[in-house]
Coordinates of C-alpha atoms in Angstrom, one line a residue:
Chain A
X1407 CA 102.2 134.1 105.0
X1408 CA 103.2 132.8 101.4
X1409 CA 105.9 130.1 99.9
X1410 CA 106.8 130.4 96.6
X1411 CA 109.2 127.7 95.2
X1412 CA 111.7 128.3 92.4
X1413 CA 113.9 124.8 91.6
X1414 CA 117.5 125.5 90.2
X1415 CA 118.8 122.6 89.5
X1416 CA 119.0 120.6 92.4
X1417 CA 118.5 123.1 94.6
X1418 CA 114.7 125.0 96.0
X1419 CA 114.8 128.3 96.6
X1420 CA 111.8 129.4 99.0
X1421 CA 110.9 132.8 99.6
X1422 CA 109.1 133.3 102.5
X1423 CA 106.7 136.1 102.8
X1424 CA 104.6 137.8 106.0
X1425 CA 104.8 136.1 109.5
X1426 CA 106.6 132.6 111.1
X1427 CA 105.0 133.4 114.7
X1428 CA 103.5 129.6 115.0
X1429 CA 99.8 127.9 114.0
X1430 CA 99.1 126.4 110.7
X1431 CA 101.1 128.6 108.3
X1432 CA 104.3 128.4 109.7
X1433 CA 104.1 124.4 109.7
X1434 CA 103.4 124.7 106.0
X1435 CA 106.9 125.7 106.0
X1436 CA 108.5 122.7 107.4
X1437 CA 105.9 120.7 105.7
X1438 CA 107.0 122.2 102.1
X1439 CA 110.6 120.9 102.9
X1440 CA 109.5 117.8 104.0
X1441 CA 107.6 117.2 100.3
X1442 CA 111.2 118.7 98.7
X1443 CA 112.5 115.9 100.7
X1444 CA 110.3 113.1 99.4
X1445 CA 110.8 113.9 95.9
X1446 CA 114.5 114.0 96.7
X1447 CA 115.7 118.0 96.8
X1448 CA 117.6 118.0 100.1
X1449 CA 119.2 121.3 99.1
X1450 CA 117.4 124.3 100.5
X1451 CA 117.9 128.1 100.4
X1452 CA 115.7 129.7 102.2
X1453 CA 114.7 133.3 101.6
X1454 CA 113.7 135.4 104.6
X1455 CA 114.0 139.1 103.3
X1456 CA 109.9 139.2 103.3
X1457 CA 110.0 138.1 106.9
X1458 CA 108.6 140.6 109.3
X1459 CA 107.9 138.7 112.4
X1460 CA 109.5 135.3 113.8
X1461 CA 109.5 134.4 117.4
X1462 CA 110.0 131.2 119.1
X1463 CA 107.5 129.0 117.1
X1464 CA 108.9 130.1 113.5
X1465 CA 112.5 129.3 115.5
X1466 CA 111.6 125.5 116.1
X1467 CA 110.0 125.3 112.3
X1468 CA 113.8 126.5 111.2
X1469 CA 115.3 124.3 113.3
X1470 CA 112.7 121.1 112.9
X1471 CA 113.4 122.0 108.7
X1472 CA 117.2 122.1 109.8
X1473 CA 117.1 118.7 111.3
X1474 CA 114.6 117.0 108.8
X1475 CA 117.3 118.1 105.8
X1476 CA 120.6 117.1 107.7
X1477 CA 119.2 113.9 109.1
X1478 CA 119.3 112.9 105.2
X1479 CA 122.3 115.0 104.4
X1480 CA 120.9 117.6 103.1
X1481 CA 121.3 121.4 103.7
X1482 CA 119.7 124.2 104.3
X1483 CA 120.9 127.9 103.7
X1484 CA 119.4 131.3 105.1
X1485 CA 119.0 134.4 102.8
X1486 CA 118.2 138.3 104.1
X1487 CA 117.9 137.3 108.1
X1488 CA 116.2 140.6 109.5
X1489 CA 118.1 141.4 113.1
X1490 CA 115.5 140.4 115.6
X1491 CA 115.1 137.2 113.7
X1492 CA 119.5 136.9 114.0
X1493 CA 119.1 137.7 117.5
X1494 CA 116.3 135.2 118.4
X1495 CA 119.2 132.6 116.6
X1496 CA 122.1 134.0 118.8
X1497 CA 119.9 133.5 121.9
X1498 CA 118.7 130.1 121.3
X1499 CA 122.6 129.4 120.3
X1500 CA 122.1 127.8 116.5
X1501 CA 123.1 130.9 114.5
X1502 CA 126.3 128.7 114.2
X1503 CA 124.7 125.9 112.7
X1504 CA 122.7 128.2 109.9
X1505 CA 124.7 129.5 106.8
X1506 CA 123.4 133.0 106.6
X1507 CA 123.9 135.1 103.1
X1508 CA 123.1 138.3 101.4
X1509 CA 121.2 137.0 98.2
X1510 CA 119.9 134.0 96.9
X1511 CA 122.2 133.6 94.2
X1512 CA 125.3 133.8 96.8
X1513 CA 123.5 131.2 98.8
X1514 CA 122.7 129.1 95.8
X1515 CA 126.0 129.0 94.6
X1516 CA 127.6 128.3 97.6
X1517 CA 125.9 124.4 97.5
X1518 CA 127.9 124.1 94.2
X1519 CA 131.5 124.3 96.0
Chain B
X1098 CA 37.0 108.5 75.8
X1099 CA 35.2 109.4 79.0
X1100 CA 36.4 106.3 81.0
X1101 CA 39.7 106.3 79.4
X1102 CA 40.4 110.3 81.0
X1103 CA 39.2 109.2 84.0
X1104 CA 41.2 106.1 84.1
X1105 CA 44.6 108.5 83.2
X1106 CA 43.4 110.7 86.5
X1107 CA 43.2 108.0 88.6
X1108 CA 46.4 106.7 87.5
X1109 CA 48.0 110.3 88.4
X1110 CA 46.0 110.5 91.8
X1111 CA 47.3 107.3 92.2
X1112 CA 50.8 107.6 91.8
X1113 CA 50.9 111.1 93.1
X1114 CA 49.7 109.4 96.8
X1115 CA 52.4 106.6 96.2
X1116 CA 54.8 110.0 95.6
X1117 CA 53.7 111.7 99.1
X1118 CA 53.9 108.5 100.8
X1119 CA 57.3 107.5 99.6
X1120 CA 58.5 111.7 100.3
X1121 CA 57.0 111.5 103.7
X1122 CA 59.1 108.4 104.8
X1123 CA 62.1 109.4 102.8
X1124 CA 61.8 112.8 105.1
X1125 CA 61.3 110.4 108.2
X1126 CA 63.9 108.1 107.5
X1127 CA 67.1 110.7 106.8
X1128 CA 65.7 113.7 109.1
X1129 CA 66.3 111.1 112.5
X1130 CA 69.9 110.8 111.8
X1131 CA 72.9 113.1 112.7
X1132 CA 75.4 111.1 110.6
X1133 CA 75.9 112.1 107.3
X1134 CA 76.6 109.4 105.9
X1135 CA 74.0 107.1 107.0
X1136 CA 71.8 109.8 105.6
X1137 CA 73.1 109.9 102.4
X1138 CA 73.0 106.4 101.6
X1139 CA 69.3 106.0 103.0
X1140 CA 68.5 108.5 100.6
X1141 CA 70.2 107.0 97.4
X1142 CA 68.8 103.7 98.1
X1143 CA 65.3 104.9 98.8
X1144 CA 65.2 107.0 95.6
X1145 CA 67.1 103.9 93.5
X1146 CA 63.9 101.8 94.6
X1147 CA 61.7 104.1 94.3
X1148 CA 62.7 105.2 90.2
X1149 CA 64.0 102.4 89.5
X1150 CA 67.6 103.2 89.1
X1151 CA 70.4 100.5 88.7
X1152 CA 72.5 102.9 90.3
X1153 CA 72.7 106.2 92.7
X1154 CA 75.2 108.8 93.9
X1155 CA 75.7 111.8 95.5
X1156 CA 78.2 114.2 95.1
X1157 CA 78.7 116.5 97.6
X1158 CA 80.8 120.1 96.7
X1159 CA 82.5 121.9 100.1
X1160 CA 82.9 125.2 98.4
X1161 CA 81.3 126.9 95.6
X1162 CA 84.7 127.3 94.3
X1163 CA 85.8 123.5 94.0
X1164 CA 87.0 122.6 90.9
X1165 CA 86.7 119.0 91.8
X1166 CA 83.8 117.1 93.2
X1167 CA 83.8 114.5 95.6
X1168 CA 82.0 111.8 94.9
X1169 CA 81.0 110.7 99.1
X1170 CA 78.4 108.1 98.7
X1171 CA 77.4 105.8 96.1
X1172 CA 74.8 102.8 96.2
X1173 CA 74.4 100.4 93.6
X1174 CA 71.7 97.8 93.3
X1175 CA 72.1 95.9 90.3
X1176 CA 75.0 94.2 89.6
X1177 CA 74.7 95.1 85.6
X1178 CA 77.9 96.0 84.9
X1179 CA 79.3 96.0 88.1
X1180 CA 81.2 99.4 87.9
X1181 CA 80.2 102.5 89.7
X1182 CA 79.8 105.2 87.4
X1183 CA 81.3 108.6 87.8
X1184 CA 80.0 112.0 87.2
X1185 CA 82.5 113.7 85.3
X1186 CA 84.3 117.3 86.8
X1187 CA 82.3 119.0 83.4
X1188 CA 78.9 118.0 85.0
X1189 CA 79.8 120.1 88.0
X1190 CA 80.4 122.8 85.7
X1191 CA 77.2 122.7 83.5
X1192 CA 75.1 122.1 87.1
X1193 CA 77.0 125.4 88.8
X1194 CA 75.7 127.6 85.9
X1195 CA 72.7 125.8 85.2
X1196 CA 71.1 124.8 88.6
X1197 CA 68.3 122.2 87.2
X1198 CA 67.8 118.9 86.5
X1199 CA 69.6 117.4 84.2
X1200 CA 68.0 114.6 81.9
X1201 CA 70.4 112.8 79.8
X1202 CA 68.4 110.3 77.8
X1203 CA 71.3 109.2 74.8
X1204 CA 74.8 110.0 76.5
X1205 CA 77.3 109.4 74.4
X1206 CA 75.7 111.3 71.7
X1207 CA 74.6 114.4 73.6
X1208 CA 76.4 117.5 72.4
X1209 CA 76.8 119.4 75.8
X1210 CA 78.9 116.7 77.3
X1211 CA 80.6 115.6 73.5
X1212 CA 84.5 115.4 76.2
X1213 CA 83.3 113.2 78.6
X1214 CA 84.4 109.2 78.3
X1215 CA 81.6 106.9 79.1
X1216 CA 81.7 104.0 80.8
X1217 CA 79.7 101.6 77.4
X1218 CA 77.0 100.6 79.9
X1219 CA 75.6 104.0 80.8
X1220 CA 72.2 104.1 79.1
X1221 CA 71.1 107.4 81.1
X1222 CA 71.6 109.5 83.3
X1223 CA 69.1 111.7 85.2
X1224 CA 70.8 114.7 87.9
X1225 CA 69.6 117.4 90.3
X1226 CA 71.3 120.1 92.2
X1227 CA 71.4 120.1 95.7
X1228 CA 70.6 123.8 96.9
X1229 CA 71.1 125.4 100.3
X1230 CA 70.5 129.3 100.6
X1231 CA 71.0 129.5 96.4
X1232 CA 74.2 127.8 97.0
X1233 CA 74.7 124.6 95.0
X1234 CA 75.9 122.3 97.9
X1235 CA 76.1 118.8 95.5
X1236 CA 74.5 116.5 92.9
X1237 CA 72.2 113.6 93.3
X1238 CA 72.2 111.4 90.1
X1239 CA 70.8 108.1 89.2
X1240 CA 72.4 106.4 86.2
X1241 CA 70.6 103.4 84.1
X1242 CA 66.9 103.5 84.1
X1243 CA 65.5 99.5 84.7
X1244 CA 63.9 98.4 81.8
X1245 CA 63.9 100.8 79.7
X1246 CA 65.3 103.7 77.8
X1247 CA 65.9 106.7 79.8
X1248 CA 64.6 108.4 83.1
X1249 CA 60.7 110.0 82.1
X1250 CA 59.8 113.7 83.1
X1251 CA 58.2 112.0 86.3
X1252 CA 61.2 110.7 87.1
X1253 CA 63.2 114.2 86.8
X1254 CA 60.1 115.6 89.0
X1255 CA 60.4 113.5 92.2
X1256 CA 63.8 113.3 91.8
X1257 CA 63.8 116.9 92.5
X1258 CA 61.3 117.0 95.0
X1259 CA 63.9 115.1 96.7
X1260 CA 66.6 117.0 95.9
X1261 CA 65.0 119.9 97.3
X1262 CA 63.5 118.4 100.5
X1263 CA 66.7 116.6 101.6
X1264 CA 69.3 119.5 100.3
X1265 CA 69.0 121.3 103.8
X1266 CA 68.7 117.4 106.2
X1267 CA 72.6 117.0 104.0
X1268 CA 73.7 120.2 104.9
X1269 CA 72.8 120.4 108.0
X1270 CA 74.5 116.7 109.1
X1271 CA 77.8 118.1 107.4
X1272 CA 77.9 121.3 109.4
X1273 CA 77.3 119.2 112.4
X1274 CA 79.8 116.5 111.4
X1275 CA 81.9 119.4 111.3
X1276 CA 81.1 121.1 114.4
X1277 CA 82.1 117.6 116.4
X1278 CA 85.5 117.7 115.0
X1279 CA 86.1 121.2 115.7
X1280 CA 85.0 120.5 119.4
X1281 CA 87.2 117.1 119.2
X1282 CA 90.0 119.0 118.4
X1283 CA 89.6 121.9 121.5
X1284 CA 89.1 119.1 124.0
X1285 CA 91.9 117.6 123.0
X1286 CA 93.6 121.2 123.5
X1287 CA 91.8 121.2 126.7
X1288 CA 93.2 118.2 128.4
X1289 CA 96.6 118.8 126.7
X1290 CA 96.8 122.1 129.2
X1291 CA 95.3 120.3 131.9
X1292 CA 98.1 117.6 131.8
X1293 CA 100.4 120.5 131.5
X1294 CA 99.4 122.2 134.6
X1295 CA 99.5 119.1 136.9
X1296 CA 103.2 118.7 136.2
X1297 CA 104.0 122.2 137.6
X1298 CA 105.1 122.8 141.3
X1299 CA 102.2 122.8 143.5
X1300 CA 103.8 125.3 145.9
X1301 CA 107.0 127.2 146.3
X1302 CA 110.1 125.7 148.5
X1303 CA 110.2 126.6 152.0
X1304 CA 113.8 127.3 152.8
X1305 CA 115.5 129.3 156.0
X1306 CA 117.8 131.4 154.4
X1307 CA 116.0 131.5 150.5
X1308 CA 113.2 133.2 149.3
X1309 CA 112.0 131.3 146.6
X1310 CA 108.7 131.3 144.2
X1311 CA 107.3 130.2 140.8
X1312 CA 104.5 131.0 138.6
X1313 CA 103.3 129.7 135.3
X1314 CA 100.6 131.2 133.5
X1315 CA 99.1 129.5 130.7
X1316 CA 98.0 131.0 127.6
X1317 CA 95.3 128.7 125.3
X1318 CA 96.1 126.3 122.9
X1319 CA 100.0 126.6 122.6
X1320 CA 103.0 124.6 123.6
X1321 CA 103.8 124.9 127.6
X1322 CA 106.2 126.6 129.8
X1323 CA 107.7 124.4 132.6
X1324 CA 109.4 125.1 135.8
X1325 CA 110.3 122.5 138.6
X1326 CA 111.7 122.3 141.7
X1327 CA 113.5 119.2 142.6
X1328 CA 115.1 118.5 145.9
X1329 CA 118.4 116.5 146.1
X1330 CA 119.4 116.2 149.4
X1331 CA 119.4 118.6 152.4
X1332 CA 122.0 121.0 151.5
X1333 CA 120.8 121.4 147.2
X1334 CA 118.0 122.1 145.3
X1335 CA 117.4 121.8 141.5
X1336 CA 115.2 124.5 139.9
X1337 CA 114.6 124.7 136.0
X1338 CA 112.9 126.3 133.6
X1339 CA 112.1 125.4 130.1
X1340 CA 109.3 126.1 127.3
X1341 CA 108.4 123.6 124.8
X1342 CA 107.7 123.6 121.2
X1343 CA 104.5 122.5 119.5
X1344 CA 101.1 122.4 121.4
X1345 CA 98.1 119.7 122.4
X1346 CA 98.5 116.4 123.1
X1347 CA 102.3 115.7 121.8
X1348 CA 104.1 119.3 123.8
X1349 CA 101.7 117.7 126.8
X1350 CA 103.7 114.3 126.6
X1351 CA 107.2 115.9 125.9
X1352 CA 107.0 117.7 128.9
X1353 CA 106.1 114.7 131.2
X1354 CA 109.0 113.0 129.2
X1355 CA 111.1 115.9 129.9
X1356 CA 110.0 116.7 133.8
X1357 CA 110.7 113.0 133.9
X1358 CA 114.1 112.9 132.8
X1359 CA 115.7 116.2 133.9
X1360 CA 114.4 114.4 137.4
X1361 CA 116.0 111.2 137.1
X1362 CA 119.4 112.8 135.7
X1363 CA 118.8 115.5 138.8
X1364 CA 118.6 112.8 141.7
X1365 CA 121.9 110.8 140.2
X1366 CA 123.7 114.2 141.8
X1367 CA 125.2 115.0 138.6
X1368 CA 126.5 118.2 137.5
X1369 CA 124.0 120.9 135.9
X1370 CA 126.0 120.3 132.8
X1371 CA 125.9 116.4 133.2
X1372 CA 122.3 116.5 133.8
X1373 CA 121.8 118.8 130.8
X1374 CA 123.7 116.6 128.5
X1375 CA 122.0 114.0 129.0
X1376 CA 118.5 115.4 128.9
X1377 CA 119.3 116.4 125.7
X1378 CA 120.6 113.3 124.1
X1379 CA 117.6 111.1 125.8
X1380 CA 115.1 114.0 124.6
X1381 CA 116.7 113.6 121.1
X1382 CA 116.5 110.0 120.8
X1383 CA 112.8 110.0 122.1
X1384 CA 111.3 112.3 119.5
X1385 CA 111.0 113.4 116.3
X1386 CA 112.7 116.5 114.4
X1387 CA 110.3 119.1 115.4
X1388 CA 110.2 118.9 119.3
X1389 CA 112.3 120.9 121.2
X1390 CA 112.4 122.5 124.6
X1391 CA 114.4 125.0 125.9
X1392 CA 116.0 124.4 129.1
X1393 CA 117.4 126.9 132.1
X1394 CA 119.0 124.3 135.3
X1395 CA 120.6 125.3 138.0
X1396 CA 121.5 124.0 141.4
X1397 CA 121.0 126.1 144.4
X1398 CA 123.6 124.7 147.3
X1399 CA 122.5 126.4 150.4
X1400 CA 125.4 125.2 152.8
X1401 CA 128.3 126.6 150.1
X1402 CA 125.8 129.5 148.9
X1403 CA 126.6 128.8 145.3
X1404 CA 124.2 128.7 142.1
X1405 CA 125.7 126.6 139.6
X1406 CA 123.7 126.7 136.0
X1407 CA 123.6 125.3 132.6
X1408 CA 121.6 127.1 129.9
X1409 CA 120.2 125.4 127.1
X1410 CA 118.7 127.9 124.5
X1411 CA 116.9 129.3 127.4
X1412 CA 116.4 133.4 127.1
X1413 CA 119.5 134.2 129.7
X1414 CA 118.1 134.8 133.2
X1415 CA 118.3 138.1 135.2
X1416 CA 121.0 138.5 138.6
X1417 CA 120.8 141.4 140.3
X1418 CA 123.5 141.6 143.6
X1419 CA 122.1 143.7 146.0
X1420 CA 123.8 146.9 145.3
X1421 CA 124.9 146.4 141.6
X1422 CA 122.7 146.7 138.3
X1423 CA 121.7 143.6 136.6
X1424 CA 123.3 141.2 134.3
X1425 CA 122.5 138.7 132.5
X1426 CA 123.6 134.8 133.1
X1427 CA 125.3 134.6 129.7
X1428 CA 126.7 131.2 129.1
X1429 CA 124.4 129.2 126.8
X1430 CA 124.1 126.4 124.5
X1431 CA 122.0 125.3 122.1
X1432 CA 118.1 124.3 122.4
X1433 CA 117.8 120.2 123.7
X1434 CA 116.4 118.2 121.2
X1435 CA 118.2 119.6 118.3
X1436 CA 121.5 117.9 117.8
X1437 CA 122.7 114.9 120.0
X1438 CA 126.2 115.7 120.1
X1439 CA 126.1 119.3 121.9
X1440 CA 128.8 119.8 124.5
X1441 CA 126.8 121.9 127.5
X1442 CA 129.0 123.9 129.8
X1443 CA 128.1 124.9 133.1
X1444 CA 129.1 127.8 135.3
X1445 CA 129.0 129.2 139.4
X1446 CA 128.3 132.5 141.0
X1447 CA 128.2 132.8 144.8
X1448 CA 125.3 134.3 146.4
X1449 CA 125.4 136.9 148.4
X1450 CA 122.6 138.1 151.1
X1451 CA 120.0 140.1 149.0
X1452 CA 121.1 139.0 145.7
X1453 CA 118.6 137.7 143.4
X1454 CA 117.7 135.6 140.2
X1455 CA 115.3 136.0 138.2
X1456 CA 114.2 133.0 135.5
X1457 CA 111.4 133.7 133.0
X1458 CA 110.0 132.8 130.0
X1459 CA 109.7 134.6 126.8
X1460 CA 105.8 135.1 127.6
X1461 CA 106.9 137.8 129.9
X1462 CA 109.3 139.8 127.3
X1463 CA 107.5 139.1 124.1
X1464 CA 104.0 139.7 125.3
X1465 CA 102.4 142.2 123.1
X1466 CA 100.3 145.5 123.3
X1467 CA 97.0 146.1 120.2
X1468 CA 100.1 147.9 118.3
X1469 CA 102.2 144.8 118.5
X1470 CA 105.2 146.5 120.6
X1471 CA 106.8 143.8 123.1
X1472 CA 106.8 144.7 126.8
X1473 CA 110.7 143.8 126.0
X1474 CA 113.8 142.7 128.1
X1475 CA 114.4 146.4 128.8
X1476 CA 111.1 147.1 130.8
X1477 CA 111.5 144.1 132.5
X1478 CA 114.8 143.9 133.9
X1479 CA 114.2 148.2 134.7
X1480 CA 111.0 146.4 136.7
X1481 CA 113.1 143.8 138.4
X1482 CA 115.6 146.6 139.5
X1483 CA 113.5 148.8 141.0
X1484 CA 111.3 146.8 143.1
X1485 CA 114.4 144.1 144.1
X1486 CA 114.2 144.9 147.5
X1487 CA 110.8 143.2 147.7
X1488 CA 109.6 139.5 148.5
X1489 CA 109.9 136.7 145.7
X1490 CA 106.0 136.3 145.7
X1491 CA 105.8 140.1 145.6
X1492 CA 108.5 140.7 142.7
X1493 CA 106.4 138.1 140.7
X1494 CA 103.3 140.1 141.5
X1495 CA 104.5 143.5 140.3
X1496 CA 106.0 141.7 137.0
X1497 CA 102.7 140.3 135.9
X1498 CA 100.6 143.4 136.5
X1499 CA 103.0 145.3 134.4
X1500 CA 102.5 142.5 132.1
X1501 CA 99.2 142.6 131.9
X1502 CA 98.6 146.5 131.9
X1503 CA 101.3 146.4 128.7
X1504 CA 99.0 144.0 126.7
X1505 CA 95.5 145.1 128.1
X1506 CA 93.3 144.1 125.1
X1507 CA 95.4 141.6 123.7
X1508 CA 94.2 138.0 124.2
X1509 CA 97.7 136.0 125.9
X1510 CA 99.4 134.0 122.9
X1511 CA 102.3 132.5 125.3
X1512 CA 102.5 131.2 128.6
X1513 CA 103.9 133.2 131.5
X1514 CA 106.6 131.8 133.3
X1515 CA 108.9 133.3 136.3
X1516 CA 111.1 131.9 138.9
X1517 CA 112.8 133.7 141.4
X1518 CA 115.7 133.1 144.2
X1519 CA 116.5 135.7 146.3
X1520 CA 118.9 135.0 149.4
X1521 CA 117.2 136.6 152.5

């Protein structure tokens, strides 16, 4: 599993590569947001297109980064969410709370409104 | 000229005994100690005294790949100029190619090192690699020779010696050092599921008209399934199931926390979406932003037949009436722990004789075959179907085996929860 960061302005775009099933790697995740945090980016887009596998551990890692960003009103946005991964959402009842989009630029654009 | 050559031998003979006598209890000295650390610095002050150093270090490098070097240990015995010195990244570099010791009698004019910045009272500087299995595993240096110029060739040569004999005593305390924490670390994961287990139910209800039973299978190392059974009065029985996020020691405590509460908001006879709503508002004031649990409640009321439920981002359960197919318990509401100002709902369905509920966790559905295909909600609810005319204990039985059989040589990464109710 890889992060690469890109910063646009204000925002961090992170694509996301390989699997969120839980263990070390997929805290890296929420542990990246949390160092976007400290240096102050609180606006997020997250790009899951590379995704292949996410079951309930990469779920709380989503929702923990969710929480960490809104707690200091911040946001985070979701970009190429593979079905299984929207269904595992549906199930646990936050797809509402997730902005989901088709590319990054869509997503990124959508914090300038 | 006869007397003077002999003289020169005996000095040689002489300090070469003084040489095996200080190796022999340098060896002594580090070889009784586990603790790398207390190794390391009986070595650096053993070889300062010993060639008259005003200063010793050792560097130690994890990986032959580190850039940087990581300077572990240094002992100083004068107080000359008071500042430890540092070995700069570009010695690591020249040592890595090179591999020998390294005699640096005029610093700040020597060529090789022309980038490096000084500290003004370095006078000299003599180094040697560490080597383990022709790996270079760090650098012992001594900086400032005590009156006088630079180190001598002697001085390189013992220092060696030492280098060589103590190279492995080094290694060998770090890989042990290392070994502890890893072991640390798996007891820690160790008692984490023991705590877990004691919380479950240590047997199933025994009920007239119900036929109810529970079983949670642990996997190693990852955050817990739990399921409870809570008696309120005569008439109604709480049962839930949940699975918490994170593993060890903290998804150990949040389950106690949870058990605790969900009990406490059970016995106040509140609603299951009361009881919910509060679990999850206490759960997200006690912890931080990435615990969570997912929570299936229900009451059972035996005297009105009713099942009354809340879901809180819990995989729906199965019902099954005794003549139709299966649904699932849809309602549902967000994970606890997530937001504090989630509205839970709650819902009822009557119970008829021979109906049944089935609760589970995703260990069941998501467990995995050696080409990563999921047993699935399909399978399992097909399972539940045909074999619903059976006993609770029996049902759970025929669900695991399957289980198993599906992921045969796949090691369990999630813990295997099920609860079922089946009205007799």
């Amino acid at each position: 599993m890889s992060v690469k960061e890109k910063i646009v302005d204000d925002i961090a775009i992170l694509y996301i590569s390989g699997k969120l099933m839980g263990g070390k790697e997929t805290d890296e995740v929420h542990d990246h947001i949390k160092g976007l945090i400290n240096d102050d980016i609180k606006k997020v887009v997250l790009d899951l297109s590379k995704v292949k596998w996410m079951n309930s551990r990469g779920l709380g890692m989503l929702m923990g980064s969710y929480s960490s960003l809104v707690k200091v009103n911040g946001f985070i946005k979701l970009v190429g969410v593979a079905e299984k991964i929207k269904s595992l959402l549906m199930i646990s009842q936050i797809i509402s709370f997730f902005e989901t989009y088709e590319t990054v630029d869509r997503a990124a654009a959508s914090f300038r409104k | 000229m006869k007397d003077k050559s002999i003289e020169t031998e005996v000095q040689h003979l002489k300090r070469a005994v003084e040489e095996l006598a200080f190796l022999n209890e340098l060896t002594l000295a580090i070889g009784s100690s586990f603790n790398s650390e207390e190794i390391m610095q009986t070595l650096i002050r053993k070889s300062i005294s010993q060639i008259k150093a005003e200063q010793g270090a050792i560097c130690l490098v994890e990986d032959e790949a580190d850039k940087e070097m990581k300077t572990l240990v240094r002992t100083m015995v004068s107080h000359g100029s008071g500042k430890p010195f540092r070995l700069d990244d570009c010695f690591l570099g020249w040592m890595q190619i090179n591999k020998k010791s390294l005699n640096i009698t005029d610093p700040h004019n020597d060529d090789r090192f022309k980038g490096v910045k000084w500290d003004e009272s370095v006078r000299s500087v003599a180094c040697v690699p560490l080597i383990v299995k022709s790996k270079l595993t760090g650098i012992l240096s001594m900086f400032n020779k005590i009156k006088s110029k630079s180190f001598t060739d002697d001085d390189l040569r013992l220092l060696s010696i030492i280098a060589g004999q103590s190279a492995q005593i080094v290694e060998t305390a770090r890989l042990y050092e290392e070994e502890q924490a890893l072991y640390l670390l798996q007891e820690e994961g160790r008692l984490a599921r023991e705590i877990q287990i004691k919380l479950l139910p240590k047997s199933d209800p025994d009920i007239p008209e119900y036929d109810i039973a529970g079983t949670s299978r642990p996997a190693m190392s990852v955050g817990g399934d739990y399921y409870d059974f809570i008696p309120i009065n005569d008439n109604r029985i709480a049962i839930c199931l949940g699975d918490i996020s994170g593993k060890g020691i903290p998804a150990a405590l949040l389950m106690a926390n949870l058990q605790a509460t969900v009990r406490a908001q059970s016995l106040s006879g509140n609603s299951p979406r009361e009881c919910v709503n509060r679990s999850n508002v206490l759960l997200y004031r006690s912890t931080d932003t990435d615990k969570f649990a997912t929570l299936f409640y229900a009451i059972l009321d035996m005297e009105n037949n009713a099942f009354c439920y809340s879901n809180a981002g819990h995989n729906p359960p199965v019902f099954i009436k005794k003549d139709k197919s299966p649904v699932l318990l849809i309602p549902n509401r967000p994970i606890l722990g997530f937001l504090d100002n989630i509205e839970y709902c709650d819902e009822t369905t009557s119970i008829e004789p021979g109906d049944l509920f089935v609760i589970y966790s995703d260990g069941v559905t998501e467990a995995v075959d050696e080409f990563e295909n999921e047993f699935g909600e399909d399978k399992f609810i097909k399972l539940l179907n045909e074999y619903k005319g059976l006993s609770a204990k029996e049902i759970i039985r025929i669900v695991l085996q399957a289980v198993d059989e599906h992921s045969k040589n796949v090691q369990q990464t999630d813990d295997i929860t099920l609860v079922v109710i089946k009205r007799k």
